[in-house]
XYZ file of C-alpha atoms in Angstrom:
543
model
C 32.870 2.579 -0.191
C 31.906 0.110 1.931
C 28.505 1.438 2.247
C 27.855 1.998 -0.783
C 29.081 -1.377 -1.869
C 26.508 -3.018 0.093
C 23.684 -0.981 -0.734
C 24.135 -2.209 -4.266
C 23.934 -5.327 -2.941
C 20.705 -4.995 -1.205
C 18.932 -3.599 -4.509
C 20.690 -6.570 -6.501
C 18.552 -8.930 -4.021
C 15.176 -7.264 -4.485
C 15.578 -7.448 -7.982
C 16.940 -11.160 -7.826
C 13.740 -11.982 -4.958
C 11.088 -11.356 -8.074
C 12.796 -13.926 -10.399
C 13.352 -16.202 -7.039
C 9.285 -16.235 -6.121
C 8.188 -16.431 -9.231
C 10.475 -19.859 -9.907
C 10.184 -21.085 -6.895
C 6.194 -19.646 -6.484
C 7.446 -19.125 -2.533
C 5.985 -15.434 -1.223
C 7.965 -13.069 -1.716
C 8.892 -11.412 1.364
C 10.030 -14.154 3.127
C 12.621 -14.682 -0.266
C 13.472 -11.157 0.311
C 13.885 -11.968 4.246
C 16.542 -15.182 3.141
C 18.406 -13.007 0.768
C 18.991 -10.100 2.999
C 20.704 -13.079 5.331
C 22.445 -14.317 2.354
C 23.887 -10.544 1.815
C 24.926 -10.393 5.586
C 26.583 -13.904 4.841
C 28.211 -12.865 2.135
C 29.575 -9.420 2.965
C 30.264 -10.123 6.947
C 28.775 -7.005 7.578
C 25.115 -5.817 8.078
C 23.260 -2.531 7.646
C 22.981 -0.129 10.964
C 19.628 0.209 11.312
C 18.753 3.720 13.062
C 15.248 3.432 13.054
C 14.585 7.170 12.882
C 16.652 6.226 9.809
C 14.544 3.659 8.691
C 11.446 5.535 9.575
C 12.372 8.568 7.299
C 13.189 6.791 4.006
C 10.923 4.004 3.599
C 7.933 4.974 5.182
C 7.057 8.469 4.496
C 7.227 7.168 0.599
C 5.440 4.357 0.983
C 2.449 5.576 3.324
C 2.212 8.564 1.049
C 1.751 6.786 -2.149
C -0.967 4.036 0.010
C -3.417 7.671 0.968
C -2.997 8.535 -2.599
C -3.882 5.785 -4.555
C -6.292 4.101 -1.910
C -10.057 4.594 -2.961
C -11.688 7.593 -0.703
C -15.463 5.894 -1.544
C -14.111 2.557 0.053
C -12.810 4.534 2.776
C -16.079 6.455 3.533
C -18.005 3.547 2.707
C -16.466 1.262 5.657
C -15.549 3.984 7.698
C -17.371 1.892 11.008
C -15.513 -1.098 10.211
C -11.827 0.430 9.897
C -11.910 2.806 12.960
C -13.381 0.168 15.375
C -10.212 -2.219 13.821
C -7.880 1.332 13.918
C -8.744 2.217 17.113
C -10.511 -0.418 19.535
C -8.472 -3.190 18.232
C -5.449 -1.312 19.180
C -6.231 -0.846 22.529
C -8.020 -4.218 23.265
C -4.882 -5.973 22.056
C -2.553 -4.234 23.629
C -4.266 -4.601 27.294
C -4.934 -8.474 26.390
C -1.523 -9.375 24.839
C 0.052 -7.112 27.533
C -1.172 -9.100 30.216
C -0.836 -12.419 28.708
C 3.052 -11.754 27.713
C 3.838 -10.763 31.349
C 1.542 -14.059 32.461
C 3.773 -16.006 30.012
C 6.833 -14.493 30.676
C 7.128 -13.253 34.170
C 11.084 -12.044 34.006
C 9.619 -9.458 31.762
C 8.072 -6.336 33.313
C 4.993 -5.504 32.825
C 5.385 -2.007 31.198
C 7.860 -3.562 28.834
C 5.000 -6.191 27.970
C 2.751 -3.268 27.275
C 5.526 -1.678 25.097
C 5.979 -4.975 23.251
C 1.753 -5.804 22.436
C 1.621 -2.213 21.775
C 4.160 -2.254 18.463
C 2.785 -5.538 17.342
C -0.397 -4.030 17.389
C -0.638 -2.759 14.153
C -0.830 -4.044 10.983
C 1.726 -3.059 8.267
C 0.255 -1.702 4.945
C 3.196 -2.700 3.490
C 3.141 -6.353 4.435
C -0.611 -6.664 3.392
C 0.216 -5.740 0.201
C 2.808 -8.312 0.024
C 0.675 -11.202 0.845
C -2.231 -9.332 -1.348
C 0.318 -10.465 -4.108
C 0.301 -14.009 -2.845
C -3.086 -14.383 -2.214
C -5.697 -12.429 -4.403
C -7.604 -10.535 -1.575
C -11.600 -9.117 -2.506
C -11.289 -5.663 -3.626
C -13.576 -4.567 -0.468
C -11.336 -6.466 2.032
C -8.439 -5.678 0.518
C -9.839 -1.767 1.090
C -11.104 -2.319 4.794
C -7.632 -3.790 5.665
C -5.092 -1.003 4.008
C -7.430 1.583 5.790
C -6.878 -0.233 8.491
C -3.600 -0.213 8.489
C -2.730 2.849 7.454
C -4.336 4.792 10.810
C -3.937 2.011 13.366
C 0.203 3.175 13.295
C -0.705 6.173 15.482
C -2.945 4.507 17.854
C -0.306 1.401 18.498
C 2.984 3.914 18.498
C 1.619 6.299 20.962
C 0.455 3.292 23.298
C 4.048 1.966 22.908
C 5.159 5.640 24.035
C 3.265 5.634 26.754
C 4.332 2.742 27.999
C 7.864 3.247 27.453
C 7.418 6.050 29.422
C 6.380 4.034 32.285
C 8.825 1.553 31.875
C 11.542 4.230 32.400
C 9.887 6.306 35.120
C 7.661 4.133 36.891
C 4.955 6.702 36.536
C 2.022 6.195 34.068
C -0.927 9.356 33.822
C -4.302 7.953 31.586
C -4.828 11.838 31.417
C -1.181 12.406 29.808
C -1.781 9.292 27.299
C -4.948 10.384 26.134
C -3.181 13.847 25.500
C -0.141 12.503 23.471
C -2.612 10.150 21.459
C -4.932 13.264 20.412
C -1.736 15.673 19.594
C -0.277 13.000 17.818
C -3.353 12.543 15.717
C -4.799 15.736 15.226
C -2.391 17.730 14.640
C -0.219 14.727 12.819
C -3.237 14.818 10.117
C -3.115 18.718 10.060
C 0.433 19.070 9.228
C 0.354 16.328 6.418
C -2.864 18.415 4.481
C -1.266 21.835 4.664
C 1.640 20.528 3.785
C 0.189 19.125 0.544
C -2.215 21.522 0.223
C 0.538 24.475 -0.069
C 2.727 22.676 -2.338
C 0.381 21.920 -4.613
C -1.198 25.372 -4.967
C 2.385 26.529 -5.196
C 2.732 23.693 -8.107
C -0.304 24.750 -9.589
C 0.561 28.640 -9.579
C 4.173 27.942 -10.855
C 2.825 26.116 -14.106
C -0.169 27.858 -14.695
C 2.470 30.936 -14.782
C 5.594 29.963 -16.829
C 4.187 26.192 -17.534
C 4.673 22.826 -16.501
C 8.266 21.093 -15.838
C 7.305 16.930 -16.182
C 10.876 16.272 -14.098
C 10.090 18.870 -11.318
C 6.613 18.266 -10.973
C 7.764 14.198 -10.674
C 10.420 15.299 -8.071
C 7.988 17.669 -6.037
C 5.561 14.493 -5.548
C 8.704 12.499 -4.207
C 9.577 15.269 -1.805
C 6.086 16.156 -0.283
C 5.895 13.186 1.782
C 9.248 13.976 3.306
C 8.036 17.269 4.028
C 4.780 16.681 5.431
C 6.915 13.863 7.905
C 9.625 16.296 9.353
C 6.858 19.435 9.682
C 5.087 16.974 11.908
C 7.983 15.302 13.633
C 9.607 18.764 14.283
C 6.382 19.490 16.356
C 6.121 16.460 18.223
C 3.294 14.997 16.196
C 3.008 11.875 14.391
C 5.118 11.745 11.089
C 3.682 8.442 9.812
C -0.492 10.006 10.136
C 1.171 13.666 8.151
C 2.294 11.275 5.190
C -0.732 9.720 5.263
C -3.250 12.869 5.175
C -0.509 14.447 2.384
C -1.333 11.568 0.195
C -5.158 11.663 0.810
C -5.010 15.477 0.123
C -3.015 14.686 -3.204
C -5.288 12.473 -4.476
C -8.043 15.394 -4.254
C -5.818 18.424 -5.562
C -4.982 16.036 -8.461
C -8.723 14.980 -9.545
C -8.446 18.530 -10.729
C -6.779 16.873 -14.165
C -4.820 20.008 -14.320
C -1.430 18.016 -14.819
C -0.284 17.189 -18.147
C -0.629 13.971 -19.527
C 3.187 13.458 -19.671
C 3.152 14.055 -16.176
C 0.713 11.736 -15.032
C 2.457 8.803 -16.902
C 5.695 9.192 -15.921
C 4.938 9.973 -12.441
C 3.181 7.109 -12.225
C 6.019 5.003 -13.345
C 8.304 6.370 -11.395
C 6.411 5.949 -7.985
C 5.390 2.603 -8.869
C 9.405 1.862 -9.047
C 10.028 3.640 -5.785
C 7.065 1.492 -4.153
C 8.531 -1.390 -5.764
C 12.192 -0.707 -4.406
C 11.554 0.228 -1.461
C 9.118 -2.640 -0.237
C 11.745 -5.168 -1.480
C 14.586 -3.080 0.702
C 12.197 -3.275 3.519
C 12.283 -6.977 3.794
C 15.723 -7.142 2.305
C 16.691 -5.176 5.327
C 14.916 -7.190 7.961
C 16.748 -10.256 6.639
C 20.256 -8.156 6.682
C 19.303 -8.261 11.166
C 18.275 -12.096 11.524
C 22.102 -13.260 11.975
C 22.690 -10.940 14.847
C 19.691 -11.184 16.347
C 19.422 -15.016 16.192
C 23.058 -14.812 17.079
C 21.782 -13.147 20.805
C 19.317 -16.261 21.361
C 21.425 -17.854 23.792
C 21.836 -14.658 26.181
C 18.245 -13.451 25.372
C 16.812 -16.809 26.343
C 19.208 -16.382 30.070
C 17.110 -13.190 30.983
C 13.669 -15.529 31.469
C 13.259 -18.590 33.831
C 14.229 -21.248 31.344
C 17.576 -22.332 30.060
C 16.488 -24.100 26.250
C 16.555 -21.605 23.469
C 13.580 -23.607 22.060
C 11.322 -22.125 24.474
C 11.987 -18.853 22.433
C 10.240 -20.423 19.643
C 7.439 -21.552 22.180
C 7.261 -17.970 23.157
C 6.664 -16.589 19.746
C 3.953 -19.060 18.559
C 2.005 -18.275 21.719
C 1.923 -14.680 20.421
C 0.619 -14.960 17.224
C -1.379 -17.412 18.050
C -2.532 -14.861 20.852
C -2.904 -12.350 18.683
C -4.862 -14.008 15.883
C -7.224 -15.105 18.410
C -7.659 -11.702 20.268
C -7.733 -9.882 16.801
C -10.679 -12.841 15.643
C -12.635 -12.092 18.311
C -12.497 -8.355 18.144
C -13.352 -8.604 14.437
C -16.280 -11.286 14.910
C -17.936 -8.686 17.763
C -17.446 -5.913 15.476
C -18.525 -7.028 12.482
C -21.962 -8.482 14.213
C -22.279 -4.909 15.162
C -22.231 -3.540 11.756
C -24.985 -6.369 10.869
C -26.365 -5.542 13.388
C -27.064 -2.096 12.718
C -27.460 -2.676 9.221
C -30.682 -4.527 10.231
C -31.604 -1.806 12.235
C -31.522 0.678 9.503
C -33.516 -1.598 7.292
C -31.141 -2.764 5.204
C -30.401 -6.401 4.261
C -26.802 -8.069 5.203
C -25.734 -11.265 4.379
C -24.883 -13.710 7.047
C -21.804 -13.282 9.102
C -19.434 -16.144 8.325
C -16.536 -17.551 10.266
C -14.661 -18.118 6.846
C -14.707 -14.070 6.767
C -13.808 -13.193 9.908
C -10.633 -16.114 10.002
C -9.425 -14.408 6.463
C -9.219 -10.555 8.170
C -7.801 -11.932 11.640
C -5.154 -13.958 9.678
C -4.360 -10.801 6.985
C -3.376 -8.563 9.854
C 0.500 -8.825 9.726
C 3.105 -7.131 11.148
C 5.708 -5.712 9.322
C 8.375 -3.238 9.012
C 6.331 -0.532 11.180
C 6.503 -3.647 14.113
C 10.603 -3.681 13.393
C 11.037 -0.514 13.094
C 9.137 0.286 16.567
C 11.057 -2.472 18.767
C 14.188 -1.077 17.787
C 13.007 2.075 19.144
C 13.114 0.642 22.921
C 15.592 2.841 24.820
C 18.687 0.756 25.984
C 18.229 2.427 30.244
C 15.683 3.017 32.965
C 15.325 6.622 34.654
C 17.579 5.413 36.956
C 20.608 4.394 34.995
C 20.054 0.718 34.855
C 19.568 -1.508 31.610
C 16.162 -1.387 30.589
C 15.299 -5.121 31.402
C 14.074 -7.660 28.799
C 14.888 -5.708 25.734
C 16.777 -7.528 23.881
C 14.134 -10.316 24.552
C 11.399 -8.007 23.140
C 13.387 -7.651 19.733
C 13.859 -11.155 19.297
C 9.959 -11.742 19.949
C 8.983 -8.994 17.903
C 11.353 -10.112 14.630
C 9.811 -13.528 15.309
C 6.689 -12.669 15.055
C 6.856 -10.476 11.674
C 8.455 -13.705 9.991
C 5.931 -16.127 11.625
C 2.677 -14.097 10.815
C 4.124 -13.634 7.201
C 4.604 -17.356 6.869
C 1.191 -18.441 8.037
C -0.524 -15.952 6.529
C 1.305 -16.669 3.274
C 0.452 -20.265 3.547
C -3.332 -20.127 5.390
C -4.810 -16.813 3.198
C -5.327 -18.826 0.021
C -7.121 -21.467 1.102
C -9.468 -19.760 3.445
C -10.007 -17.335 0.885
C -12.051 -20.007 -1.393
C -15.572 -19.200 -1.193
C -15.537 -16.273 1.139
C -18.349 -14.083 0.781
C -18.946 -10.468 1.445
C -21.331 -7.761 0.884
C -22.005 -7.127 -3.385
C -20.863 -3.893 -4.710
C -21.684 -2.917 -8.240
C -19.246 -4.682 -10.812
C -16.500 -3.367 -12.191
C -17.394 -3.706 -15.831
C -20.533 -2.146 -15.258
C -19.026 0.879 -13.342
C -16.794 1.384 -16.132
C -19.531 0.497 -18.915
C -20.995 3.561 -16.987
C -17.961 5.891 -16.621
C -17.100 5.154 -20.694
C -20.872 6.122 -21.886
C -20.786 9.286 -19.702
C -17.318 10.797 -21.157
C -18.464 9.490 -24.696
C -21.628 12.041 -24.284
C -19.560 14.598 -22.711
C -17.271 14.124 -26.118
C -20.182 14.411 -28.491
C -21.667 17.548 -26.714
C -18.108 18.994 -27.197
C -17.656 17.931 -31.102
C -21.322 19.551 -31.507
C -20.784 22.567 -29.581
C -17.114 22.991 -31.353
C -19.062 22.682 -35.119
C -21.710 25.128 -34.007
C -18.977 27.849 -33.105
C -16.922 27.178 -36.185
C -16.876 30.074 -38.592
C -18.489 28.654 -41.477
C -16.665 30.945 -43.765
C -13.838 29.316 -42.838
C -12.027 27.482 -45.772
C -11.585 23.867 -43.287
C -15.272 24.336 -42.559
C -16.280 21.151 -44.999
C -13.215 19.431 -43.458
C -14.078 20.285 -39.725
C -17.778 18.877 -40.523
C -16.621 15.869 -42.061
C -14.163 14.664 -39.203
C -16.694 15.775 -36.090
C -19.554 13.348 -37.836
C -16.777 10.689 -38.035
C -15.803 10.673 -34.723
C -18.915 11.201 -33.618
C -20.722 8.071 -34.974
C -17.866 6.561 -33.915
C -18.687 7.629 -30.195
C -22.295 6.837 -30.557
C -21.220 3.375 -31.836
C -19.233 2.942 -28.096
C -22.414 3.901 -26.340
C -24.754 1.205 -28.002
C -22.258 -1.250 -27.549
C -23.008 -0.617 -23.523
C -26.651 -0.194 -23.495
C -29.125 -2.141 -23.936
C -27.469 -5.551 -24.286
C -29.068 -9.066 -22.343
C -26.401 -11.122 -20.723
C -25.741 -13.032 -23.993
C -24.984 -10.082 -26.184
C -22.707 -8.599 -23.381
C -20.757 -11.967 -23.097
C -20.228 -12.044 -27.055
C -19.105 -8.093 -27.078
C -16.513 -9.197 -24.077
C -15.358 -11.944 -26.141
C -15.174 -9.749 -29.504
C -13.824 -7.106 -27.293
C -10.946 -9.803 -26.213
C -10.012 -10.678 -29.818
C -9.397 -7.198 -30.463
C -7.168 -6.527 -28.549
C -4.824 -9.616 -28.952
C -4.846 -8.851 -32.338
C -3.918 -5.146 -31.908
C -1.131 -5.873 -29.615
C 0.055 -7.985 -32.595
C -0.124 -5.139 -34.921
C 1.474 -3.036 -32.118
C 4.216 -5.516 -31.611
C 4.257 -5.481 -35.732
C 5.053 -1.578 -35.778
C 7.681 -1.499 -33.190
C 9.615 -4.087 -34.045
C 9.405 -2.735 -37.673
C 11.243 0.259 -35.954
C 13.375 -1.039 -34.102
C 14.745 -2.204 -37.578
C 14.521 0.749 -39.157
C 16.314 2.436 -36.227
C 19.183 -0.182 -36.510
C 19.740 0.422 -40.298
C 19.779 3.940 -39.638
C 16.723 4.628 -42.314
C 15.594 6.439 -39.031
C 17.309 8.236 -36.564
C 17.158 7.492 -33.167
C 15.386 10.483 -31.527
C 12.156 9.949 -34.339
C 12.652 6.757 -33.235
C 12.475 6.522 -29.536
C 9.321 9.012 -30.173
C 7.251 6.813 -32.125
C 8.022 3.582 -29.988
C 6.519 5.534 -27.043
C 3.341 6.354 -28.983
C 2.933 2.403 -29.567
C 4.153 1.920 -25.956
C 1.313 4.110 -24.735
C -1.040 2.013 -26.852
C -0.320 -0.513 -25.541
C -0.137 0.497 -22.348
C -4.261 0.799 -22.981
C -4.552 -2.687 -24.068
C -2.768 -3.907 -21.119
């Protein structure tokens, strides 16, 4: 009762952390962070927090939904730019913020360093999208950093293996490593697309056969990402790279269009509650461990050479700040590269600019992958002992999620004034584009379906009468995209603006109108509920 008792608790705070950042306009994981302390405060108790646990609800979910809905074309497109940031970065900040911790702080060992650079390593998908609702990101950065962020888990968790590994034997094997790391990955990324790919050809067989179920087919899209992470954790592989691949590969089975309608719409709602839920819980959650662990500071701070907890705080500005600098400079070399080569192949790229290059090094932050990972640290060495620093490691690790959230909160939106990067077309005139193509694909299939119409038929006047209506009104849509200079297109935005604040009037009109209707029982509930939805779904295109 207990348990469940708090639980309830936790979702009350996500919900109450929305109203709380919007009135107080503070970002809202770090309100979600200070009321998961508040619930611990309150209740006197805090969550366990197993992280293979933690690891199985939230991320799975979340990591799935991110391969889904991220675009593929902005993934191909900077494929250079997120692998070097996936991959090298990894590995050149582990080695550099391996060293320095152990340089900083000698009373820690040196494989345990390793351990700790290697889970703050990479960036949390989740978190960026946190701060992306903070501070308005470009679409193309936004893209370069959730790729990012979404394959650099594998590279930093099977470093931190490794080096736990040492850290308990004594033994380390750069043959062994770069084993794990490639059966991690490959076969990680194998398990998560056959995985999707045989669910959804069993989906697709089941309601092609006896027809389509809109609560099973939702239910089956919550349950594949669960799948895809225990097929790959029961062989050893990496859980967190199967979700990912199972949402990539759903986002291509499903460009098929062969779901209904229904089924698209409420699927989407209901993964865009679970995403919403179970960030909040995420940071809720890290919150719920802050008392305890700040609670430790005094002991944690006795296992290094200095007696003043405030050199814990020392300690974990040192880090981000070494981090942000390490992660800068790995991004400036990079990205001159890419420029580099562009020139090469002929191409022109605009200048390189620090402003850039300071907004990705400060969006990299850590996150509930980072918290999740520390806890993982085993508690003894091969030889019995306690494994030494560890609870040290935790505290740095928690302190530097919370600091990099903070700063990045605070230093994203003014850097982000005026920072340039490389055009892409716009999105009005991509989906100018998209609308005049489907509006010719409509008119060849109104023409083709008059052509085949039986013209004995006694609705043959009325099928010829509605398939010119609709399409004049079709070949109306296209000439309001072609042709236009900048002035006509700026009058059709504003005309096209108008409209629609005046049909959400009329659509507000209708349903309240119903709503009234409903409530004096001229109509009965289930007609009504029906007909709201229609206008709902109107609206839901106006919006």
């Amino acid at each position: 009762m207990q348990l469940i008792e708090t639980v309830l608790l936790l979702l009350l705070a996500v919900v109450l952390s929305g109203w709380v950042a919007r009135i107080s306009r503070l970002p809202l994981p770090l309100v979600q962070i200070a009321l998961g302390a508040g619930v611990v405060m309150l209740t006197g108790e805090s969550v366990d927090l197993k992280p293979e646990v933690f690891f199985l609800l939230f991320l799975p979910p979340l990591l799935f939904l991110d391969g889904w809905r991220i675009p593929k074309a902005a993934l191909y497109r900077d494929r250079a730019v997120i692998l070097e940031l996936a991959l090298g970065l990894v590995v050149f900040t582990v080695v550099g913020l391996g060293f320095f911790i152990n340089w900083m702080i000698p009373a820690m060992p040196l494989a345990v360093a390793f351990a700790l650079a290697a889970i703050l390593s990479p960036t949390d998908p989740i978190a960026v999208s946190a701060i992306a609702g903070r501070a308005p990101l470009p679409k193309r950065l936004m893209h370069i950093l959730e790729g990012e962020s979404l394959l650099n888990d594998a590279t930093g968790l099977t470093c931190m293996r490794i080096a736990v590994i040492a850290a308990t034997t004594g033994a380390f094997s750069l043959t062994q490593a770069v084993g794990t790391f490639a059966w991690l990955a490959l076969a990680g990324v194998a398990v998560g697309v056959a995985v999707s790919l045989a669910i959804g050809l069993a989906k697709g067989f089941v309601s092609h056969r006896w027809g389509e179920d809109v609560g099973g087919q939702i239910l089956v899209s919550l349950l594949i990402p669960f799948a895809a992470y225990l097929a790959a954790e029961a062989i050893h592989a990496s859980g967190i790279l199967a979700a990912v691949a199972a949402g990539v590969t759903m986002s291509f089975t499903e460009s098929r269009g062969t779901a209904l309608a229904a089924t698209r719409i409420r699927r989407a709602v209901v993964w865009d509650t679970v995403q919403f839920t179970a960030n909040g819980l995420i940071f809720v959650i890290l919150g719920e461990q802050m008392p305890s662990i700040l609670a430790r500071a005094k002991e944690v701070i006795r296992s290094t050479s200095h007696s003043e907890v405030w050199w814990l705080a020392v300690y974990v500005f040192a880090i981000v700040a070494a981090l942000a600098i390490l992660r800068f400079l790995w991004v400036w070399a990079t990205l001159r590269l890419t420029l580099f080569r562009g020139r090469l192949s002929g191409g022109k790229r605009p200048r390189l600019r620090w402003r850039l290059v300071a907004v990705m090094s400060l969006a990299g932050v850590r996150g509930a992958i980072t918290l999740a990972g520390i806890l993982t640290l085993p508690f003894f060495v091969q030889d019995g002992s306690l494994l030494p620093a560890r609870n040290l490691a935790i505290f740095l690790a928690t302190g530097v999620i919370i600091v990099s959230l903070v700063v990045a909160s605070i230093a994203l939106p003014t850097l982000l004034k005026g920072v340039e990067l490389p055009p892409e077309d716009h999105a009005h005139t991509v989906a100018d584009r998209a609308r005049k193509a489907a509006a010719l694909a409509a008119i060849r299939e109104l023409e083709n379906t008059q052509r085949n119409r039986d013209s004995s038929d006694a609705r043959a006047d009325d099928y010829a009468q509605v398939v010119a209506r609709l399409m004049e009104a079709y070949r109306h849509r296209i000439e309001l995209m072609s042709g236009e200079d900048a002035d006509e297109q700026a009058r059709n935005h504003t005309m096209e603006q108008v409209e629609r604040e005046l049909r959400l009037i009329g659509l507000n009109a209708e349903r309240q109108e119903l709503i009234l209707l409903a409530r004096s029982r001229s109509l009965d509930e289930e007609t009504a509920r029906m007909l709201i939805r229609e206008i709902d779904l109107q609206e839901l295109r106006y919006t």
